[in-house]
């Protein structure tokens, strides 16, 4: 993209004004420079969205810009990190100005809300692939890991489960719902739980963001912490949209296995719950043992699948 690469970057991705106090140098030089304040360390994460795999051709670019950033901010949130700056690698089949303008609008609208600067990236030609790397700040030694769950903890989530999965079904034409708007918004424009992650940092033990489905992600906590997790289906927070979907189809597993909700799932000592100033739902408990068990009306249930895995058969 030699001819217009510089113009393209300058027009769509160079911020007129930097909004994070610690950015020393943004887009335009060989490297960006970020000043990590004393007493803090960086949390780093990266996510890629490939056309045809993570989003369909023709998907609204504004939603893609939002979601690409949201999924990375969600990873920072799950570690308790405060988002600070991002780098963007764009591979595009052609320079389409309308697409770029709309994509940048979606990305910057969310970035500004969290005082996150786009400080650099790379732009190449090829099949549409969107990669974003995010940096966040953690006070040295303080973080929320998957490996920190303890028997006796309760398991909580920060919000409704299954809406994004329902949104995907609706977008694919697989279900018609009177509550389509809620589900589609959750699917296209997920809200990263940044404030919750920060609030949990000093109180929770383990934390993960729900990207592949509650059970699949909780399985990571159980494995990494060498504990077992019990989930009580009746306690799952469900929107009217998902309740209606389950009542209509009988598919009660949706909120357990559908991905893309980007709520946080965390474990915490029950006595710490009173100090927690965020919305949360207690959905289960951590015990000694291994694996994840889901109880419905007191009976252990078998699941058809755990959740979304790219390389599963
Ligand atoms: P170099 O060839 O030295 O790697 P580039 O020509 O790739 O530099 O990029 C020039 C500047 O624009 C760099 O500061 C780079 O970080 C930035 N940049 C390139 N692509 C993007 C993008 N998609 N989003 C944000 N910044 C970008
Ligand atoms: Mg380059």
CSV table of C-alpha atoms and ligand atoms in Angstrom, one decimal:
chain,number,residue,atom,x,y,z
A,1,UNK,CA,0.0,0.0,0.0
A,2,UNK,CA,3.0,2.2,-0.7
A,3,UNK,CA,1.2,5.0,-2.5
A,4,UNK,CA,-1.3,6.1,0.0
A,5,UNK,CA,-0.2,4.4,3.2
A,6,UNK,CA,1.1,7.5,4.9
A,7,UNK,CA,-1.9,9.6,3.9
A,8,UNK,CA,-4.2,6.9,5.0
A,9,UNK,CA,-2.5,6.7,8.4
A,10,UNK,CA,-2.4,10.4,8.9
A,11,UNK,CA,-6.0,10.9,7.9
A,12,UNK,CA,-7.6,8.1,9.8
A,13,UNK,CA,-5.3,7.0,12.6
A,14,UNK,CA,-3.3,9.9,13.8
A,15,UNK,CA,-5.1,11.5,16.8
A,16,UNK,CA,-5.3,15.3,16.7
A,17,UNK,CA,-4.9,15.2,20.5
A,18,UNK,CA,-3.5,12.5,22.7
A,19,UNK,CA,-5.7,11.6,25.7
A,20,UNK,CA,-3.5,9.4,27.9
A,21,UNK,CA,-1.3,11.3,30.3
A,22,UNK,CA,1.6,8.8,29.9
A,23,UNK,CA,1.9,8.8,26.1
A,24,UNK,CA,5.1,10.5,25.1
A,25,UNK,CA,5.1,9.9,21.4
A,26,UNK,CA,2.2,8.6,19.3
A,27,UNK,CA,1.7,7.7,15.6
A,28,UNK,CA,4.3,9.0,13.1
A,29,UNK,CA,7.8,7.8,14.1
A,30,UNK,CA,9.4,4.4,13.9
A,31,UNK,CA,8.3,3.6,17.4
A,32,UNK,CA,5.8,5.0,19.9
A,33,UNK,CA,7.0,5.9,23.4
A,34,UNK,CA,5.0,5.2,26.4
A,35,UNK,CA,6.1,6.4,29.9
A,36,UNK,CA,5.3,3.7,32.5
A,37,UNK,CA,4.8,5.6,35.8
A,38,UNK,CA,7.0,4.5,38.7
A,39,UNK,CA,5.4,1.7,40.7
A,40,UNK,CA,3.5,0.3,37.8
A,41,UNK,CA,4.0,-2.4,35.3
A,42,UNK,CA,2.4,-3.2,31.9
A,43,UNK,CA,-0.2,-5.8,31.1
A,44,UNK,CA,0.0,-6.6,27.4
A,45,UNK,CA,-2.5,-8.4,25.2
A,46,UNK,CA,-3.4,-8.8,21.5
A,47,UNK,CA,-6.4,-10.0,19.6
A,48,UNK,CA,-6.9,-10.7,15.9
A,49,UNK,CA,-10.2,-10.7,13.9
A,50,UNK,CA,-10.2,-12.4,10.6
A,51,UNK,CA,-12.9,-11.8,7.9
A,52,UNK,CA,-14.9,-15.0,7.5
A,53,UNK,CA,-13.8,-16.4,10.8
A,54,UNK,CA,-14.6,-13.7,13.4
A,55,UNK,CA,-16.8,-11.5,11.4
A,56,UNK,CA,-18.7,-11.8,8.1
A,57,UNK,CA,-17.8,-9.9,5.0
A,58,UNK,CA,-20.0,-6.8,4.9
A,59,UNK,CA,-20.1,-6.4,8.6
A,60,UNK,CA,-20.5,-2.7,9.6
A,61,UNK,CA,-17.0,-1.3,9.9
A,62,UNK,CA,-17.9,0.9,12.9
A,63,UNK,CA,-19.0,-2.2,14.9
A,64,UNK,CA,-15.7,-3.9,13.9
A,65,UNK,CA,-13.6,-0.9,15.2
A,66,UNK,CA,-15.6,-1.0,18.4
A,67,UNK,CA,-15.4,-4.8,18.9
A,68,UNK,CA,-11.7,-5.1,18.1
A,69,UNK,CA,-10.9,-2.6,20.8
A,70,UNK,CA,-13.6,-3.9,23.2
A,71,UNK,CA,-12.2,-7.5,23.2
A,72,UNK,CA,-8.7,-6.2,24.0
A,73,UNK,CA,-9.9,-3.9,26.8
A,74,UNK,CA,-11.9,-6.8,28.1
A,75,UNK,CA,-8.6,-8.8,28.4
A,76,UNK,CA,-7.1,-5.9,30.3
A,77,UNK,CA,-10.2,-5.7,32.6
A,78,UNK,CA,-9.9,-9.4,33.4
A,79,UNK,CA,-6.4,-8.8,34.8
A,80,UNK,CA,-7.5,-5.7,36.7
A,81,UNK,CA,-5.4,-3.5,34.5
A,82,UNK,CA,-6.2,0.1,33.6
A,83,UNK,CA,-6.2,0.5,29.7
A,84,UNK,CA,-3.7,3.0,28.5
A,85,UNK,CA,-2.6,2.6,24.8
A,86,UNK,CA,-3.1,0.4,21.8
A,87,UNK,CA,-1.3,-0.5,18.5
A,88,UNK,CA,-3.3,-1.5,15.4
A,89,UNK,CA,-2.2,-3.8,12.6
A,90,UNK,CA,-4.5,-3.6,9.6
A,91,UNK,CA,-4.4,-5.9,6.6
A,92,UNK,CA,-6.9,-4.7,4.0
A,93,UNK,CA,-7.7,-5.9,0.5
A,94,UNK,CA,-7.9,-2.2,-0.8
A,95,UNK,CA,-8.0,1.3,0.5
A,96,UNK,CA,-11.7,2.1,0.9
A,97,UNK,CA,-12.1,5.5,2.5
A,98,UNK,CA,-15.6,5.0,3.7
A,99,UNK,CA,-14.7,1.7,5.4
A,100,UNK,CA,-11.7,3.3,7.1
A,101,UNK,CA,-13.6,6.4,8.3
A,102,UNK,CA,-16.3,4.3,9.8
A,103,UNK,CA,-13.9,1.7,11.3
A,104,UNK,CA,-11.8,4.5,12.9
A,105,UNK,CA,-15.0,6.2,14.2
A,106,UNK,CA,-16.0,3.0,16.0
A,107,UNK,CA,-12.6,2.5,17.4
A,108,UNK,CA,-11.9,6.0,18.6
A,109,UNK,CA,-15.4,6.5,20.1
A,110,UNK,CA,-14.6,3.7,22.5
A,111,UNK,CA,-11.0,4.6,23.0
A,112,UNK,CA,-11.8,8.1,24.1
A,113,UNK,CA,-14.2,6.9,26.7
A,114,UNK,CA,-11.3,5.1,28.4
A,115,UNK,CA,-8.5,7.7,27.6
A,116,UNK,CA,-6.8,5.1,25.5
A,117,UNK,CA,-4.4,6.4,22.8
A,118,UNK,CA,-3.7,4.7,19.5
A,119,UNK,CA,0.0,5.1,19.5
A,120,UNK,CA,1.1,3.1,16.4
A,121,UNK,CA,0.6,0.1,14.2
A,122,UNK,CA,1.2,-1.3,10.7
A,123,UNK,CA,-0.8,-1.3,7.5
A,124,UNK,CA,-0.5,-3.9,4.8
A,125,UNK,CA,-2.5,-5.2,1.8
A,126,UNK,CA,-4.1,-8.7,1.9
A,127,UNK,CA,-7.2,-10.5,3.1
A,128,UNK,CA,-9.0,-8.4,5.7
A,129,UNK,CA,-7.4,-9.1,9.1
A,130,UNK,CA,-7.6,-6.7,12.1
A,131,UNK,CA,-5.2,-7.0,14.9
A,132,UNK,CA,-5.0,-4.8,18.0
A,133,UNK,CA,-2.4,-4.9,20.8
A,134,UNK,CA,-3.4,-3.2,24.1
A,135,UNK,CA,-1.3,-2.0,26.9
A,136,UNK,CA,-2.6,-1.5,30.4
A,137,UNK,CA,-1.2,-0.4,33.7
A,138,UNK,CA,-1.0,-2.5,36.9
A,139,UNK,CA,0.4,-1.5,40.2
A,140,UNK,CA,3.6,-3.6,40.5
A,141,UNK,CA,2.7,-7.1,41.7
A,142,UNK,CA,-1.1,-6.5,41.8
A,143,UNK,CA,-3.2,-8.4,39.2
A,144,UNK,CA,-6.0,-11.0,38.8
A,145,UNK,CA,-4.9,-14.3,37.4
A,146,UNK,CA,-6.7,-17.5,36.3
A,147,UNK,CA,-4.6,-19.4,38.7
A,148,UNK,CA,-5.7,-17.8,41.9
A,149,UNK,CA,-9.0,-19.4,42.7
A,150,UNK,CA,-9.3,-21.0,46.1
A,151,UNK,CA,-11.7,-23.7,47.5
A,152,UNK,CA,-14.4,-21.8,49.5
A,153,UNK,CA,-14.6,-18.9,47.0
A,154,UNK,CA,-17.9,-18.1,45.4
A,155,UNK,CA,-18.0,-17.7,41.6
A,156,UNK,CA,-19.6,-14.5,40.3
A,157,UNK,CA,-20.3,-12.8,36.9
A,158,UNK,CA,-20.7,-9.1,36.2
A,159,UNK,CA,-23.7,-9.3,34.0
A,160,UNK,CA,-26.1,-11.2,31.7
A,161,UNK,CA,-25.0,-14.3,29.8
A,162,UNK,CA,-25.9,-15.5,26.4
A,163,UNK,CA,-27.1,-12.3,24.8
A,164,UNK,CA,-24.2,-12.1,22.3
A,165,UNK,CA,-24.7,-15.8,21.4
A,166,UNK,CA,-28.3,-15.1,20.8
A,167,UNK,CA,-27.4,-12.0,18.8
A,168,UNK,CA,-25.2,-14.2,16.5
A,169,UNK,CA,-28.1,-16.7,16.0
A,170,UNK,CA,-30.4,-13.8,15.1
A,171,UNK,CA,-27.8,-12.2,12.8
A,172,UNK,CA,-27.4,-15.5,11.0
A,173,UNK,CA,-31.2,-15.8,10.5
A,174,UNK,CA,-31.4,-18.8,12.9
A,175,UNK,CA,-33.9,-17.3,15.3
A,176,UNK,CA,-36.5,-14.5,15.3
A,177,UNK,CA,-36.9,-12.6,18.5
A,178,UNK,CA,-39.1,-9.7,19.8
A,179,UNK,CA,-36.0,-8.8,21.8
A,180,UNK,CA,-33.6,-8.8,18.9
A,181,UNK,CA,-32.2,-5.3,19.6
A,182,UNK,CA,-30.7,-6.2,23.0
A,183,UNK,CA,-29.1,-9.4,21.7
A,184,UNK,CA,-27.7,-7.8,18.5
A,185,UNK,CA,-26.3,-4.8,20.4
A,186,UNK,CA,-24.5,-7.1,22.8
A,187,UNK,CA,-23.1,-9.1,19.9
A,188,UNK,CA,-21.9,-6.2,17.8
A,189,UNK,CA,-21.1,-3.7,20.5
A,190,UNK,CA,-19.9,-5.5,23.6
A,191,UNK,CA,-19.0,-3.2,26.5
A,192,UNK,CA,-15.6,-4.1,28.2
A,193,UNK,CA,-16.0,-4.4,32.0
A,194,UNK,CA,-13.1,-2.1,32.7
A,195,UNK,CA,-14.5,-0.5,35.9
A,196,UNK,CA,-15.4,-3.9,37.3
A,197,UNK,CA,-11.9,-5.2,36.6
A,198,UNK,CA,-10.4,-2.3,38.5
A,199,UNK,CA,-12.8,-2.7,41.4
A,200,UNK,CA,-12.0,-6.4,41.6
A,201,UNK,CA,-8.2,-6.0,41.6
A,202,UNK,CA,-7.8,-5.8,45.4
A,203,UNK,CA,-10.7,-8.1,46.3
A,204,UNK,CA,-11.1,-11.0,43.9
A,205,UNK,CA,-8.9,-14.1,43.6
A,206,UNK,CA,-9.1,-15.4,40.0
A,207,UNK,CA,-10.7,-13.6,37.1
A,208,UNK,CA,-11.3,-14.2,33.4
A,209,UNK,CA,-13.4,-12.5,30.7
A,210,UNK,CA,-16.1,-14.6,29.1
A,211,UNK,CA,-15.1,-14.7,25.4
A,212,UNK,CA,-15.5,-18.4,24.6
A,213,UNK,CA,-18.5,-19.2,26.9
A,214,UNK,CA,-18.9,-19.4,30.6
A,215,UNK,CA,-18.1,-23.1,31.1
A,216,UNK,CA,-15.1,-23.0,28.7
A,217,UNK,CA,-13.6,-20.0,30.4
A,218,UNK,CA,-14.4,-21.2,33.9
A,219,UNK,CA,-12.6,-24.4,32.9
A,220,UNK,CA,-9.5,-22.4,32.4
A,221,UNK,CA,-9.8,-21.0,36.0
A,222,UNK,CA,-10.4,-24.5,37.4
A,223,UNK,CA,-7.4,-26.0,35.5
A,224,UNK,CA,-5.0,-23.2,36.2
A,225,UNK,CA,-6.0,-23.0,39.9
A,226,UNK,CA,-6.2,-26.9,40.4
A,227,UNK,CA,-9.7,-26.6,41.8
A,228,UNK,CA,-13.2,-27.6,40.8
A,229,UNK,CA,-16.1,-25.2,40.0
A,230,UNK,CA,-19.8,-25.8,40.6
A,231,UNK,CA,-22.3,-23.7,38.7
A,232,UNK,CA,-26.0,-23.5,39.7
A,233,UNK,CA,-28.0,-22.9,36.5
A,234,UNK,CA,-31.0,-21.2,38.2
A,235,UNK,CA,-28.7,-18.4,39.4
A,236,UNK,CA,-27.4,-17.3,36.0
A,237,UNK,CA,-28.4,-13.8,35.1
A,238,UNK,CA,-30.4,-13.9,31.9
A,239,UNK,CA,-31.9,-11.1,29.9
A,240,UNK,CA,-35.6,-11.2,28.8
A,241,UNK,CA,-34.2,-11.9,25.3
A,242,UNK,CA,-32.4,-15.0,26.5
A,243,UNK,CA,-35.2,-16.2,28.8
A,244,UNK,CA,-37.6,-15.9,25.8
A,245,UNK,CA,-35.2,-17.8,23.6
A,246,UNK,CA,-34.8,-20.7,26.1
A,247,UNK,CA,-38.6,-20.8,26.7
A,248,UNK,CA,-39.2,-21.0,23.0
A,249,UNK,CA,-36.5,-23.4,21.9
A,250,UNK,CA,-35.6,-25.4,25.1
A,251,UNK,CA,-31.9,-24.6,24.5
A,252,UNK,CA,-31.0,-24.0,28.1
A,253,UNK,CA,-27.3,-24.5,27.4
A,254,UNK,CA,-27.0,-21.3,25.4
A,255,UNK,CA,-25.9,-19.1,28.4
A,256,UNK,CA,-23.3,-21.7,29.4
A,257,UNK,CA,-21.6,-22.2,26.1
A,258,UNK,CA,-22.2,-19.1,23.9
A,259,UNK,CA,-19.2,-16.8,23.6
A,260,UNK,CA,-18.6,-13.1,23.0
A,261,UNK,CA,-20.4,-11.7,26.1
A,262,UNK,CA,-17.3,-10.2,27.6
A,263,UNK,CA,-18.6,-10.2,31.1
A,264,UNK,CA,-16.1,-11.0,33.8
A,265,UNK,CA,-16.2,-14.3,35.7
A,266,UNK,CA,-14.4,-14.1,39.0
A,267,UNK,CA,-13.9,-16.0,42.3
A,268,UNK,CA,-13.8,-14.2,45.6
A,269,UNK,CA,-14.0,-15.1,49.3
A,270,UNK,CA,-17.7,-14.7,50.3
A,271,UNK,CA,-16.9,-12.3,53.1
A,272,UNK,CA,-15.3,-9.9,50.6
A,273,UNK,CA,-18.6,-9.5,48.7
A,274,UNK,CA,-19.8,-6.7,51.0
A,275,UNK,CA,-16.9,-4.5,49.9
A,276,UNK,CA,-17.7,-4.9,46.2
A,277,UNK,CA,-19.1,-1.8,44.6
A,278,UNK,CA,-20.1,-3.3,41.3
A,279,UNK,CA,-23.0,-5.2,39.9
A,280,UNK,CA,-22.4,-9.0,40.3
A,281,UNK,CA,-24.3,-12.3,40.5
A,282,UNK,CA,-23.2,-15.2,42.5
A,283,UNK,CA,-23.5,-18.3,40.3
A,284,UNK,CA,-21.5,-21.0,42.0
A,285,UNK,CA,-18.7,-22.0,44.2
A,286,UNK,CA,-15.1,-23.3,44.1
A,287,UNK,CA,-14.4,-26.6,45.7
A,288,UNK,CA,-11.4,-29.0,46.0
A,289,UNK,CA,-11.1,-31.3,42.9
A,290,UNK,CA,-11.1,-30.7,39.2
A,291,UNK,CA,-13.3,-29.6,36.3
A,292,UNK,CA,-16.6,-27.7,36.0
A,293,UNK,CA,-20.0,-29.1,36.9
A,294,UNK,CA,-23.3,-27.5,36.1
A,295,UNK,CA,-26.2,-28.2,38.4
A,296,UNK,CA,-29.8,-27.7,37.4
A,297,UNK,CA,-32.4,-28.2,40.2
A,298,UNK,CA,-29.7,-29.9,42.1
A,299,UNK,CA,-28.8,-32.5,39.4
A,300,UNK,CA,-25.5,-32.5,37.5
A,301,UNK,CA,-26.1,-31.9,33.8
A,302,UNK,CA,-24.1,-33.1,30.8
A,303,UNK,CA,-23.2,-30.4,28.2
A,304,UNK,CA,-23.1,-31.0,24.5
A,305,UNK,CA,-19.9,-28.9,24.3
A,306,UNK,CA,-17.9,-26.6,26.5
A,307,UNK,CA,-17.8,-23.5,24.2
A,308,UNK,CA,-16.0,-22.1,21.3
A,309,UNK,CA,-12.6,-23.5,20.3
A,310,UNK,CA,-10.8,-22.6,17.0
A,311,UNK,CA,-8.9,-25.8,16.5
A,312,UNK,CA,-11.5,-28.3,17.8
A,313,UNK,CA,-12.5,-31.1,15.5
B,1,LIG,P1,7.8,1.7,9.5
B,1,LIG,O1,7.9,1.4,8.0
B,1,LIG,O2,8.9,2.5,10.1
B,1,LIG,O3,7.4,0.6,10.3
B,1,LIG,P2,5.2,2.6,8.9
B,1,LIG,O4,5.2,3.2,7.6
B,1,LIG,O5,4.7,1.2,9.0
B,1,LIG,O6,6.6,2.8,9.6
B,1,LIG,O7,4.2,3.5,9.9
B,1,LIG,C1,4.5,4.9,10.0
B,1,LIG,C2,3.8,5.3,11.3
B,1,LIG,O8,2.5,5.1,11.3
B,1,LIG,C3,4.4,4.5,12.5
B,1,LIG,O9,4.4,5.4,13.6
B,1,LIG,C4,3.4,3.4,12.8
B,1,LIG,O10,3.3,3.0,14.1
B,1,LIG,C5,2.1,4.1,12.3
B,1,LIG,N1,1.0,3.2,11.8
B,1,LIG,C6,1.1,2.5,10.7
B,1,LIG,N2,0.0,1.8,10.5
B,1,LIG,C7,-0.9,2.2,11.5
B,1,LIG,C8,-2.2,1.9,11.8
B,1,LIG,N3,-2.9,1.0,11.1
B,1,LIG,N4,-2.7,2.4,12.9
B,1,LIG,C9,-2.0,3.3,13.7
B,1,LIG,N5,-0.7,3.6,13.4
B,1,LIG,C10,-0.2,3.1,12.3
B,2,LIG,MG1,5.7,-0.7,9.0
